[in-house]
PDB file of N, CA, C and O in Angstrom, chain B, residues numbered from 101:
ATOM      1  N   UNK B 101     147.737  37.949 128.483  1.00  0.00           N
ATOM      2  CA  UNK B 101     146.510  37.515 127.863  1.00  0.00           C
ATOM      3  C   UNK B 101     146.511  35.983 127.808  1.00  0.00           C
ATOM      4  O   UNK B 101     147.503  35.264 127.691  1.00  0.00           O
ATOM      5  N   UNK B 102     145.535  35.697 127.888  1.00  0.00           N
ATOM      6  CA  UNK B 102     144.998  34.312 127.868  1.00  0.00           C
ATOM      7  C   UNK B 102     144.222  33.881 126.508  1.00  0.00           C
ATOM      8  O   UNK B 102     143.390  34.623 125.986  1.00  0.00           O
ATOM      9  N   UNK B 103     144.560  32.670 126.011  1.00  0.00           N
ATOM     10  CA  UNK B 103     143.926  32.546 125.447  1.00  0.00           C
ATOM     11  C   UNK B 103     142.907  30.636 125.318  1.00  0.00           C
ATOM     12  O   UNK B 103     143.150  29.445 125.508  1.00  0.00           O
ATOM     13  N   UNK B 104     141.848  31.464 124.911  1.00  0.00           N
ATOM     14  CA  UNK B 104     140.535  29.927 125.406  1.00  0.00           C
ATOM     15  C   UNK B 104     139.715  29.301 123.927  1.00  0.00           C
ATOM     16  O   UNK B 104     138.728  29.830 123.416  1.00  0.00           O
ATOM     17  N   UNK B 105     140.296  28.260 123.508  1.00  0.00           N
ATOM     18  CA  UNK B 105     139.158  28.084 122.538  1.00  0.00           C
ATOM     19  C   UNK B 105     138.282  26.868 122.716  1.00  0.00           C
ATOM     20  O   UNK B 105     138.725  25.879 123.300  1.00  0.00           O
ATOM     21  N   UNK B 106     136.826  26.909 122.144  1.00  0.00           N
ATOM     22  CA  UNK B 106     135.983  25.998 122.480  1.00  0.00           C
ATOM     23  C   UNK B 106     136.204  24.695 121.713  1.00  0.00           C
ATOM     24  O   UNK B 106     137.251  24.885 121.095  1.00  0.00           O
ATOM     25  N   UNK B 107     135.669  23.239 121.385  1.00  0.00           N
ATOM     26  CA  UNK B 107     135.324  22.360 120.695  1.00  0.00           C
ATOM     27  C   UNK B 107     134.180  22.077 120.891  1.00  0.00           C
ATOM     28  O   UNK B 107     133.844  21.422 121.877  1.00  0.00           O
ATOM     29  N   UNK B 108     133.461  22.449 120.122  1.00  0.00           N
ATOM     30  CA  UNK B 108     132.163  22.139 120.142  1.00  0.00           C
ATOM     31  C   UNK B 108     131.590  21.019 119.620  1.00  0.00           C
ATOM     32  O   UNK B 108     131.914  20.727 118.469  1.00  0.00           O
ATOM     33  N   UNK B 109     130.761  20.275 120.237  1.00  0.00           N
ATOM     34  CA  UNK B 109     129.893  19.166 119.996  1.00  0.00           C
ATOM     35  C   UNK B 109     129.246  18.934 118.727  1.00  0.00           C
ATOM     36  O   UNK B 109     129.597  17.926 118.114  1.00  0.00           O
ATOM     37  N   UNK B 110     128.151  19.864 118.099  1.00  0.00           N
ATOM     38  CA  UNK B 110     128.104  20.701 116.827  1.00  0.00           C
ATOM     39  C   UNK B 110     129.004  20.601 116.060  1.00  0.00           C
ATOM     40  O   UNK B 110     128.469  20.145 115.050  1.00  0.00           O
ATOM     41  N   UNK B 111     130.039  20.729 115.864  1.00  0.00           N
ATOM     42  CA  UNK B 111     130.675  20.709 114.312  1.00  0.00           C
ATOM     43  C   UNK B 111     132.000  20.388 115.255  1.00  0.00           C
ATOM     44  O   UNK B 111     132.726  21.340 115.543  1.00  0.00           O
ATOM     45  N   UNK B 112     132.317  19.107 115.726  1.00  0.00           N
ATOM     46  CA  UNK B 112     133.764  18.830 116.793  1.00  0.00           C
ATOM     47  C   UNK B 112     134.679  18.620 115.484  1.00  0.00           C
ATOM     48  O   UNK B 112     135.689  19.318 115.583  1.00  0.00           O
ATOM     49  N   UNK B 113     134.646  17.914 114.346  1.00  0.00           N
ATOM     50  CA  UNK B 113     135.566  18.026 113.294  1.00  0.00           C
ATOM     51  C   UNK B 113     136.155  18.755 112.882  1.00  0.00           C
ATOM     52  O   UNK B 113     137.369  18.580 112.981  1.00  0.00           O
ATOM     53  N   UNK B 114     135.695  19.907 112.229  1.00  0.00           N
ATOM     54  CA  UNK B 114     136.148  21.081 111.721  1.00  0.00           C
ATOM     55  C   UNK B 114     136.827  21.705 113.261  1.00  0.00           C
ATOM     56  O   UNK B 114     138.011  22.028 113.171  1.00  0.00           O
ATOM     57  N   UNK B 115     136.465  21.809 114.026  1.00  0.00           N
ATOM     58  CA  UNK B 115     136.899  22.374 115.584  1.00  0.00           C
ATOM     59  C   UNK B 115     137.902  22.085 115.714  1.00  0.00           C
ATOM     60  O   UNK B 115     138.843  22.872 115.817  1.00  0.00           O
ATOM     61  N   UNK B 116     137.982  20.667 115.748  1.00  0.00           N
ATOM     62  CA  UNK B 116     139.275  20.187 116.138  1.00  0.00           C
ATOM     63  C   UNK B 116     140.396  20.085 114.480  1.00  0.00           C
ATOM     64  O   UNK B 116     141.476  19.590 114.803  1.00  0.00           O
ATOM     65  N   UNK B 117     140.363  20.359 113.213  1.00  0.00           N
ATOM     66  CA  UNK B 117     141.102  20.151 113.120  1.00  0.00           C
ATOM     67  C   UNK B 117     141.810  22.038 112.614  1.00  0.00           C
ATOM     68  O   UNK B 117     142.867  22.408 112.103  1.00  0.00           O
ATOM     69  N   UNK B 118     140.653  22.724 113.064  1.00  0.00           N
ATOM     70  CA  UNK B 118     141.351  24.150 113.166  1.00  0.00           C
ATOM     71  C   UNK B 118     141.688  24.235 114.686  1.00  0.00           C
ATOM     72  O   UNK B 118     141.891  25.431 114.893  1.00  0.00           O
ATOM     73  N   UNK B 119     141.839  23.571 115.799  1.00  0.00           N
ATOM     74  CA  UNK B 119     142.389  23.636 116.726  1.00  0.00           C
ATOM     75  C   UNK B 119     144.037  23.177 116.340  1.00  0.00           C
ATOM     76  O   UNK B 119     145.073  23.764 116.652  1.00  0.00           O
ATOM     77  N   UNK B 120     143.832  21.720 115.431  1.00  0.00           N
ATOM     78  CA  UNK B 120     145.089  21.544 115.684  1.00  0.00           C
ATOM     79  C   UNK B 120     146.138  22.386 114.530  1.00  0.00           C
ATOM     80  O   UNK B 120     147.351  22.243 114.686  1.00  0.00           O
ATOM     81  N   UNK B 121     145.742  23.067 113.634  1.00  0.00           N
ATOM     82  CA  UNK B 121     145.986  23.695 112.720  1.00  0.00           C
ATOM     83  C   UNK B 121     146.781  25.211 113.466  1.00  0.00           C
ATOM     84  O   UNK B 121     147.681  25.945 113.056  1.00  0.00           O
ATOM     85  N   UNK B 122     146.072  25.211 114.526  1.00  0.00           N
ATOM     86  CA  UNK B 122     146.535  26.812 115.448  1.00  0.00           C
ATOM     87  C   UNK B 122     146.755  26.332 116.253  1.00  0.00           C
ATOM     88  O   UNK B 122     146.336  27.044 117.165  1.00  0.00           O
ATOM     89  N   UNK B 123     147.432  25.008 116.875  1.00  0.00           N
ATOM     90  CA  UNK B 123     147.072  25.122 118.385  1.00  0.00           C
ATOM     91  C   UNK B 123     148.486  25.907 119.355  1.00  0.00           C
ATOM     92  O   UNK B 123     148.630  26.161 120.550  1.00  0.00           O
ATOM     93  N   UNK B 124     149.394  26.109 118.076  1.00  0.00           N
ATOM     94  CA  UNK B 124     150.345  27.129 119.071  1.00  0.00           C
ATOM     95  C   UNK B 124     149.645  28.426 119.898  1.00  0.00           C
ATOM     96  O   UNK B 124     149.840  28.798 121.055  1.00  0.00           O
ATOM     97  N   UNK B 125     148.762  28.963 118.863  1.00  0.00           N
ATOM     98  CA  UNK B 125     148.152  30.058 119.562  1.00  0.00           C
ATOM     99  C   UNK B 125     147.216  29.982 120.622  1.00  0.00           C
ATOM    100  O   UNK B 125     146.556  31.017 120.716  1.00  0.00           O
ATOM    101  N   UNK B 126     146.909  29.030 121.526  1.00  0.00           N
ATOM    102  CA  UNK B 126     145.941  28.682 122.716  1.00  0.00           C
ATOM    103  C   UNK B 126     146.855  28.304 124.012  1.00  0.00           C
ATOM    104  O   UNK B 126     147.849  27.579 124.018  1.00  0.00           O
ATOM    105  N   UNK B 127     146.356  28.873 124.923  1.00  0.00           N
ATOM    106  CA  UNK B 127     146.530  28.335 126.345  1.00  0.00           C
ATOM    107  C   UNK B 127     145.593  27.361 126.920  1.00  0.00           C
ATOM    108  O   UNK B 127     145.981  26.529 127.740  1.00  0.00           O
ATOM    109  N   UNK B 128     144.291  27.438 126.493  1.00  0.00           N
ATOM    110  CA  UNK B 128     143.540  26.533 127.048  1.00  0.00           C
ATOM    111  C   UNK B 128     142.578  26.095 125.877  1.00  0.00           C
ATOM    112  O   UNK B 128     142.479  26.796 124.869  1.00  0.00           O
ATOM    113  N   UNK B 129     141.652  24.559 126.079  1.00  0.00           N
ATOM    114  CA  UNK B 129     140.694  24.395 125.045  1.00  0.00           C
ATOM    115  C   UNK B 129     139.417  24.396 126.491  1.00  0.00           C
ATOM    116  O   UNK B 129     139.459  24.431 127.721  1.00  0.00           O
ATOM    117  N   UNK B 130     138.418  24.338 125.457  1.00  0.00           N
ATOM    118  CA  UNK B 130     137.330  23.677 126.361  1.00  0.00           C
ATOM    119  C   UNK B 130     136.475  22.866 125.202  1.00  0.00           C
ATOM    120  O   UNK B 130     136.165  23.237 124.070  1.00  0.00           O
ATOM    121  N   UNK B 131     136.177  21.499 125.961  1.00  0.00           N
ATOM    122  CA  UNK B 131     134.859  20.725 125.415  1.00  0.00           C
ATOM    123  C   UNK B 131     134.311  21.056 125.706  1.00  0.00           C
ATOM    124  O   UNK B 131     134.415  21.298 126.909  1.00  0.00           O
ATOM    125  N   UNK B 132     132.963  21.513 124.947  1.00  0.00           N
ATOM    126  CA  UNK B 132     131.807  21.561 124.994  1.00  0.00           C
ATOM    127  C   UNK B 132     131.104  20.445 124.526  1.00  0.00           C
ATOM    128  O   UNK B 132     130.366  20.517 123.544  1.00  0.00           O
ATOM    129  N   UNK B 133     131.339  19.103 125.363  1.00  0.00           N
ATOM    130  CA  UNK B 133     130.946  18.029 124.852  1.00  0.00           C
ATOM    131  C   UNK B 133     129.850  17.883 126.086  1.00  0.00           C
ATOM    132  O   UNK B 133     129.192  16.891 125.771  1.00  0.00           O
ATOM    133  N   UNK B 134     129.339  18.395 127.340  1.00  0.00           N
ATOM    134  CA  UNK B 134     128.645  17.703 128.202  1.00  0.00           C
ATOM    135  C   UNK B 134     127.053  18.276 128.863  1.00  0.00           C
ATOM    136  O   UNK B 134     126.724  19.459 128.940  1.00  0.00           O
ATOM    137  N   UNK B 135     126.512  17.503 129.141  1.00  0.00           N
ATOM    138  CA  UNK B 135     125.433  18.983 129.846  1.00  0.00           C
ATOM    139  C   UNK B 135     124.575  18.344 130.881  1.00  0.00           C
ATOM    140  O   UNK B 135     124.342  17.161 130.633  1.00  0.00           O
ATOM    141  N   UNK B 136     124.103  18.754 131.847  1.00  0.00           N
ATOM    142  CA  UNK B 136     122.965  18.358 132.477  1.00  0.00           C
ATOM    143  C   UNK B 136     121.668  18.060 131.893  1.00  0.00           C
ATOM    144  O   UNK B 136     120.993  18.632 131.037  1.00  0.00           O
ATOM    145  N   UNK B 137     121.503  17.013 132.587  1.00  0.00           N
ATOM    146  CA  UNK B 137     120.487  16.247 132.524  1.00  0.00           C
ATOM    147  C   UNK B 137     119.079  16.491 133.552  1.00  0.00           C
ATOM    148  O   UNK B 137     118.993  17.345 134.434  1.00  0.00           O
ATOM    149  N   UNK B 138     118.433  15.873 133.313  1.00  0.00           N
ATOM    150  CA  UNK B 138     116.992  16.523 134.241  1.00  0.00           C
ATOM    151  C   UNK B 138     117.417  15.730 135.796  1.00  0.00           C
ATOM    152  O   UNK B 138     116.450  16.026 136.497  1.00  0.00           O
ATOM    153  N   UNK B 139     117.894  15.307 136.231  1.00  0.00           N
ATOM    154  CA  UNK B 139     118.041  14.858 137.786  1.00  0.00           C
ATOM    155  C   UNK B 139     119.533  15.279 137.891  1.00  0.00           C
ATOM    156  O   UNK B 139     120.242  14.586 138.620  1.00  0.00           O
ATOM    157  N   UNK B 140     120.169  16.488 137.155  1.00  0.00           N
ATOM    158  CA  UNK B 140     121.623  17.083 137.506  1.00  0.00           C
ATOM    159  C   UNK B 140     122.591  16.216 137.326  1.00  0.00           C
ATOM    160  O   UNK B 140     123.746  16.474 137.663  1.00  0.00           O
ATOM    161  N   UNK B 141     122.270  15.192 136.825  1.00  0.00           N
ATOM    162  CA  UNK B 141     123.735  14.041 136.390  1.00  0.00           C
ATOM    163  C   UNK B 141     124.165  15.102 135.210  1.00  0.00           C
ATOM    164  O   UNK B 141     123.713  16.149 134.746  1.00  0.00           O
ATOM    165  N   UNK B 142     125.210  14.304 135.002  1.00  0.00           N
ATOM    166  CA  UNK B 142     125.888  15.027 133.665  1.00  0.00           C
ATOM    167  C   UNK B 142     125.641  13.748 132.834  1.00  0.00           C
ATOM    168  O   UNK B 142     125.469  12.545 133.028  1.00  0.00           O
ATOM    169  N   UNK B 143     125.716  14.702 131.718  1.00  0.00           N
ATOM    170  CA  UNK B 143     125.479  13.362 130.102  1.00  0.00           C
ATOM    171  C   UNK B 143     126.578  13.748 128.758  1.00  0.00           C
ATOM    172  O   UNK B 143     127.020  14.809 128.317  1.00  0.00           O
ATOM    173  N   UNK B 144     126.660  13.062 128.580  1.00  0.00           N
ATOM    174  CA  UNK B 144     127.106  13.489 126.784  1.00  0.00           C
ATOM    175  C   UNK B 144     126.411  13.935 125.933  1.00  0.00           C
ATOM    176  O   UNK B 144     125.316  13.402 125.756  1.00  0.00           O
ATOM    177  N   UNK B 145     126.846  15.164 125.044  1.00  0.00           N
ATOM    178  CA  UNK B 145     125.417  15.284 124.053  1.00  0.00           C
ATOM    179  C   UNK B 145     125.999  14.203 123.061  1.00  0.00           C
ATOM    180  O   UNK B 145     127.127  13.736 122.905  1.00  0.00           O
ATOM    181  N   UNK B 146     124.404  13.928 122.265  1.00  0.00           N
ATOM    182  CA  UNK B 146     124.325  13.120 121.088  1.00  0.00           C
ATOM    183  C   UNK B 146     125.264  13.473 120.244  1.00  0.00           C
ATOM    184  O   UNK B 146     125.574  14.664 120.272  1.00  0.00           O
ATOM    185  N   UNK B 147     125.889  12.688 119.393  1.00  0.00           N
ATOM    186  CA  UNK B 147     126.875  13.085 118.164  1.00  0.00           C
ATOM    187  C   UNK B 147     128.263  13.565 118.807  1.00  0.00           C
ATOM    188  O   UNK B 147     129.095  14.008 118.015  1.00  0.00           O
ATOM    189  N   UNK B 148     128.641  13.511 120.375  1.00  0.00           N
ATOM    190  CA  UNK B 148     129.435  13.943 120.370  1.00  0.00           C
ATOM    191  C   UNK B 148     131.160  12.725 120.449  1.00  0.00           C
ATOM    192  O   UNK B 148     131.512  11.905 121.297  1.00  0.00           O
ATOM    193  N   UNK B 149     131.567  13.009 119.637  1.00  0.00           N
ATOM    194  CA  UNK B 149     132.754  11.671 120.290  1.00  0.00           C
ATOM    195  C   UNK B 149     134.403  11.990 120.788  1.00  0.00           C
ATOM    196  O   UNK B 149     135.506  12.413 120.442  1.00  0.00           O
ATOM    197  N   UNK B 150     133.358  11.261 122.183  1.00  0.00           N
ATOM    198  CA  UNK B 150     134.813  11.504 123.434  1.00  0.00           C
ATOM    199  C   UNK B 150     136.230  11.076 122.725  1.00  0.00           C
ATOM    200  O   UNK B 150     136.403   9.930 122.308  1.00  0.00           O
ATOM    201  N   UNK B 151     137.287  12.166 122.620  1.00  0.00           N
ATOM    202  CA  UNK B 151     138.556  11.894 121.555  1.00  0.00           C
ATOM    203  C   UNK B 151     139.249  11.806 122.696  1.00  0.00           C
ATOM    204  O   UNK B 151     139.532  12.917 123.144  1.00  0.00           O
ATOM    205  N   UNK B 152     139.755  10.608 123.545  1.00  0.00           N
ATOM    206  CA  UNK B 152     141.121  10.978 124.021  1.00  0.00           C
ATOM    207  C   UNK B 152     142.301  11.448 123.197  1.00  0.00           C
ATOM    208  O   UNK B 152     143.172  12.109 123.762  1.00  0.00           O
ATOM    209  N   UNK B 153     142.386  11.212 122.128  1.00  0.00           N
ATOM    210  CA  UNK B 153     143.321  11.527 121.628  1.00  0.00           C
ATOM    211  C   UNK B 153     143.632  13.105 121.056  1.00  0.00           C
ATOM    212  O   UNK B 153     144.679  13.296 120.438  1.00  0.00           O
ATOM    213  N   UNK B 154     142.715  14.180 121.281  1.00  0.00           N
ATOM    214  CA  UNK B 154     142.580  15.251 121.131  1.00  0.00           C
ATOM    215  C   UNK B 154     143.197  15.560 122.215  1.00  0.00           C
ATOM    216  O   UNK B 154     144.200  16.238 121.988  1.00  0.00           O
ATOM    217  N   UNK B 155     142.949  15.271 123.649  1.00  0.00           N
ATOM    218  CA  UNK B 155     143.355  15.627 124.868  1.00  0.00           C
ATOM    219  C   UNK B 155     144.462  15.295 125.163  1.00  0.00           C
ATOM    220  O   UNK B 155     144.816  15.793 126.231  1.00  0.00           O
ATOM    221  N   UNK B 156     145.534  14.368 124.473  1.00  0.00           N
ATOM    222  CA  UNK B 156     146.639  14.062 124.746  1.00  0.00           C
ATOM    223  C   UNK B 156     147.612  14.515 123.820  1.00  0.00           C
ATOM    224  O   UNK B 156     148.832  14.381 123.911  1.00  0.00           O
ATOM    225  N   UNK B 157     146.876  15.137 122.805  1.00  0.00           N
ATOM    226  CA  UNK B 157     147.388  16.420 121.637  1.00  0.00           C
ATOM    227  C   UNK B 157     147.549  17.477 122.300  1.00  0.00           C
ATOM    228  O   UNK B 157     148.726  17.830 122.371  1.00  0.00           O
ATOM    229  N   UNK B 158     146.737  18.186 122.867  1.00  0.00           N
ATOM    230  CA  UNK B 158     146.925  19.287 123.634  1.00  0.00           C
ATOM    231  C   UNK B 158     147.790  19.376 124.866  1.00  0.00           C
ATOM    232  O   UNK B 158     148.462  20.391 125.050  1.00  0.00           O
ATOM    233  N   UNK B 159     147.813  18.394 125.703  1.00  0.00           N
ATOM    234  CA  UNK B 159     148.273  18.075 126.536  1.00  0.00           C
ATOM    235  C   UNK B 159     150.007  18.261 126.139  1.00  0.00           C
ATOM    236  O   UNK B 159     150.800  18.983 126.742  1.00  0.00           O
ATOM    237  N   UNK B 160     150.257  17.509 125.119  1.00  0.00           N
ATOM    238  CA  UNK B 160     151.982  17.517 124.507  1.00  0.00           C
ATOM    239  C   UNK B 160     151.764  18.915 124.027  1.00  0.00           C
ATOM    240  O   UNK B 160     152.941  19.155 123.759  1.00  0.00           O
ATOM    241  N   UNK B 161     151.367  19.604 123.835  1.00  0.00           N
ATOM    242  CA  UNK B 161     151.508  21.102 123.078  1.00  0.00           C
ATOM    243  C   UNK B 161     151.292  21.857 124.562  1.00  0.00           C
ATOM    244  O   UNK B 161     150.832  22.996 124.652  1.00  0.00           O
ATOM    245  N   UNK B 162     151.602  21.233 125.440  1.00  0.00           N
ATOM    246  CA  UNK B 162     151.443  22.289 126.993  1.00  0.00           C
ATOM    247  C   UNK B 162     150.149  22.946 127.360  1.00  0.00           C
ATOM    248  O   UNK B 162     150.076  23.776 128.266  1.00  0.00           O
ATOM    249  N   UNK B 163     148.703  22.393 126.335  1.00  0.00           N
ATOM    250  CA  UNK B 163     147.442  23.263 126.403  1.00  0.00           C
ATOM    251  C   UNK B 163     147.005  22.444 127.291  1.00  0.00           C
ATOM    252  O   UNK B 163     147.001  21.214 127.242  1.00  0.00           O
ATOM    253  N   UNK B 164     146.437  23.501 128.544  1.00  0.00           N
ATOM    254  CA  UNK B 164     145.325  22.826 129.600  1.00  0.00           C
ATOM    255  C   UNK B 164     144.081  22.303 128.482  1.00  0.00           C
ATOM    256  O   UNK B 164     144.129  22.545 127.276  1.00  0.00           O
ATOM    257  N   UNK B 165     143.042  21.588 129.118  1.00  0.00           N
ATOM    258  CA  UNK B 165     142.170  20.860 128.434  1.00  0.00           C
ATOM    259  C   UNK B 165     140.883  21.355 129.914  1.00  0.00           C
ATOM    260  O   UNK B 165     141.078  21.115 131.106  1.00  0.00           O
ATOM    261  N   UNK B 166     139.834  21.960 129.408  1.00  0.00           N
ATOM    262  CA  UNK B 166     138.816  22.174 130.701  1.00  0.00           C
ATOM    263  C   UNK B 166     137.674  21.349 129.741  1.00  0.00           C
ATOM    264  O   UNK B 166     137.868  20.883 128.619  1.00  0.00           O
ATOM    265  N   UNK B 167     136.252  21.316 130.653  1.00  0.00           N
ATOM    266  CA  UNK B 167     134.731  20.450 130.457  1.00  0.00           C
ATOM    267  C   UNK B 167     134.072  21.595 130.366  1.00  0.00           C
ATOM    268  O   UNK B 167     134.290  22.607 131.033  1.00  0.00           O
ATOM    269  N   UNK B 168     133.411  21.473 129.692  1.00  0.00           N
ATOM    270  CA  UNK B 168     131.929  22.549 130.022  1.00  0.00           C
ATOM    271  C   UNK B 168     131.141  21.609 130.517  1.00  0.00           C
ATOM    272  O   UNK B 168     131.448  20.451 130.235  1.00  0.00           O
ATOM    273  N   UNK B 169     130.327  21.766 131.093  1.00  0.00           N
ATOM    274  CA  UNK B 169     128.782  21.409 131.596  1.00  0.00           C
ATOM    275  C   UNK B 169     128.005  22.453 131.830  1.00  0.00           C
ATOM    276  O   UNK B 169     128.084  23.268 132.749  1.00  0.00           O
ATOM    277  N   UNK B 170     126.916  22.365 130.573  1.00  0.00           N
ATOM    278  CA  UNK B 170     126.205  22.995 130.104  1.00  0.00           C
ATOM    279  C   UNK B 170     124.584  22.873 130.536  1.00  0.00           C
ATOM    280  O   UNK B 170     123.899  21.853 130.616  1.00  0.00           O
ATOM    281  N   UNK B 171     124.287  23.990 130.736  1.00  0.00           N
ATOM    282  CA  UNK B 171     122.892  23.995 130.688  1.00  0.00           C
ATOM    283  C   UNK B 171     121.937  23.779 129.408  1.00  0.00           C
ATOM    284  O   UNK B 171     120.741  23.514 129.531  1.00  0.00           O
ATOM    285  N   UNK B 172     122.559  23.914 128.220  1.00  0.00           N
ATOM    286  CA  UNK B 172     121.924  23.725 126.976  1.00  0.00           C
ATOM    287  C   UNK B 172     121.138  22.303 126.700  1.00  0.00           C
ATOM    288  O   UNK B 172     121.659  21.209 126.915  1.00  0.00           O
ATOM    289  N   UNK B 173     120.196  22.434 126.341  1.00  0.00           N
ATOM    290  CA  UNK B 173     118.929  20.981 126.331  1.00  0.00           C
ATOM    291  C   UNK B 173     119.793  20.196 125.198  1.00  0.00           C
ATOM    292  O   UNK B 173     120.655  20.776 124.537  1.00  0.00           O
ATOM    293  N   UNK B 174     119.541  19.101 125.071  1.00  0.00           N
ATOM    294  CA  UNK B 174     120.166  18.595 123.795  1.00  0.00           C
ATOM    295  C   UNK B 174     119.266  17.739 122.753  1.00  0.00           C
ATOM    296  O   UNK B 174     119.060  16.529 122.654  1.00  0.00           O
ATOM    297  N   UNK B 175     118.828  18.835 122.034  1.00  0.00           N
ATOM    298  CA  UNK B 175     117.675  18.408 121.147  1.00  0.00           C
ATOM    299  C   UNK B 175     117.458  17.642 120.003  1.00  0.00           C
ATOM    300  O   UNK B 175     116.503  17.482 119.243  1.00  0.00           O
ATOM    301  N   UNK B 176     119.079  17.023 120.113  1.00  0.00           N
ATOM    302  CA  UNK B 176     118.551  15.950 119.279  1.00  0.00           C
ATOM    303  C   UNK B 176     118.166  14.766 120.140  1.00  0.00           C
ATOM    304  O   UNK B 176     118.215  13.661 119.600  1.00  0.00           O
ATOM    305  N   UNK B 177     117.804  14.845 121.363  1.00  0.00           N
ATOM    306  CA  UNK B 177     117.283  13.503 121.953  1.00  0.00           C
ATOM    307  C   UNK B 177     115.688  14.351 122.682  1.00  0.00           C
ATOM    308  O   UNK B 177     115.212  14.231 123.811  1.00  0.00           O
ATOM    309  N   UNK B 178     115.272  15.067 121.662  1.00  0.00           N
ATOM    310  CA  UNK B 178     113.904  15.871 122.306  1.00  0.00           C
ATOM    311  C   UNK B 178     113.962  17.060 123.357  1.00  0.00           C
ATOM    312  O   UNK B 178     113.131  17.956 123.500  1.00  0.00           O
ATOM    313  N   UNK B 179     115.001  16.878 123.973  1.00  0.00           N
ATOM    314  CA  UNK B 179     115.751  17.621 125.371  1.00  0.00           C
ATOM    315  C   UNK B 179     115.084  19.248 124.716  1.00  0.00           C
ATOM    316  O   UNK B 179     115.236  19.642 123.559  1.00  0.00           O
ATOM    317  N   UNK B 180     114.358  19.967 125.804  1.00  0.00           N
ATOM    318  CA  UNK B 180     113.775  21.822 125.869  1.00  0.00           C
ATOM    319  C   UNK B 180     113.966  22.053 127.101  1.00  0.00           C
ATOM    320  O   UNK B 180     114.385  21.207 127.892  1.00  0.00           O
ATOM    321  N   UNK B 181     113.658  23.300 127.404  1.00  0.00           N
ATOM    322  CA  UNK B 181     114.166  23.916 129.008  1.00  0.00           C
ATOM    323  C   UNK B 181     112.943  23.195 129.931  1.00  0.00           C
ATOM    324  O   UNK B 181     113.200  23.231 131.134  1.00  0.00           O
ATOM    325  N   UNK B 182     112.082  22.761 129.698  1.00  0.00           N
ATOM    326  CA  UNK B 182     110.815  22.611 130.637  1.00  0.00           C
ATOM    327  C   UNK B 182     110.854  21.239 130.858  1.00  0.00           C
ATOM    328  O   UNK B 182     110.067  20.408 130.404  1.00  0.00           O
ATOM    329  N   UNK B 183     111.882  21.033 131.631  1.00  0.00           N
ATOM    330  CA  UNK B 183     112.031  19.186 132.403  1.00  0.00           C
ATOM    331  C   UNK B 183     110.670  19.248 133.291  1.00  0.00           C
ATOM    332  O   UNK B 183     110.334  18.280 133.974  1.00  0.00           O
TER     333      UNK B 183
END
């Protein structure tokens, strides 16, 4: 078994510090820090803050670190499905 937990953009505090609270129990994390944009670039969502230092936590605890890139609009900058 594998195991995957998210950090979400949305509440990355509490995420991360019950990540690091468990992080024996994970094989992998994923940010959910990123998403497309209307011309397919990738962006950051609003509020989210890039932690290297989360990733180099996991990293010493042997946890892979993956990206999401998300289709989700990001509405605190107005962002809905109808670009």
């Amino acid at each position: 078994m594998v195991i995957l937990g998210w950090i979400p953009y949305w509440d990355q505090k509490n995420a991360v510090e019950s990540f690091k609270s468990n992080a024996k129990l994970f094989d992998y994390i994923s940010l959910f820090w990123y998403r497309l944009g209307p011309e397919g670039d990738i962006r950051r969502y609003a509020g989210t803050v890039v932690d290297r230092k989360l990733i180099d936590f996991a990293h010493g605890q042997g946890i892979k670190v993956l990206a999401v890139v998300s289709n989700l609009p990001d509405y605190a900058e107005g962002g809905d499905w109808d670009w």
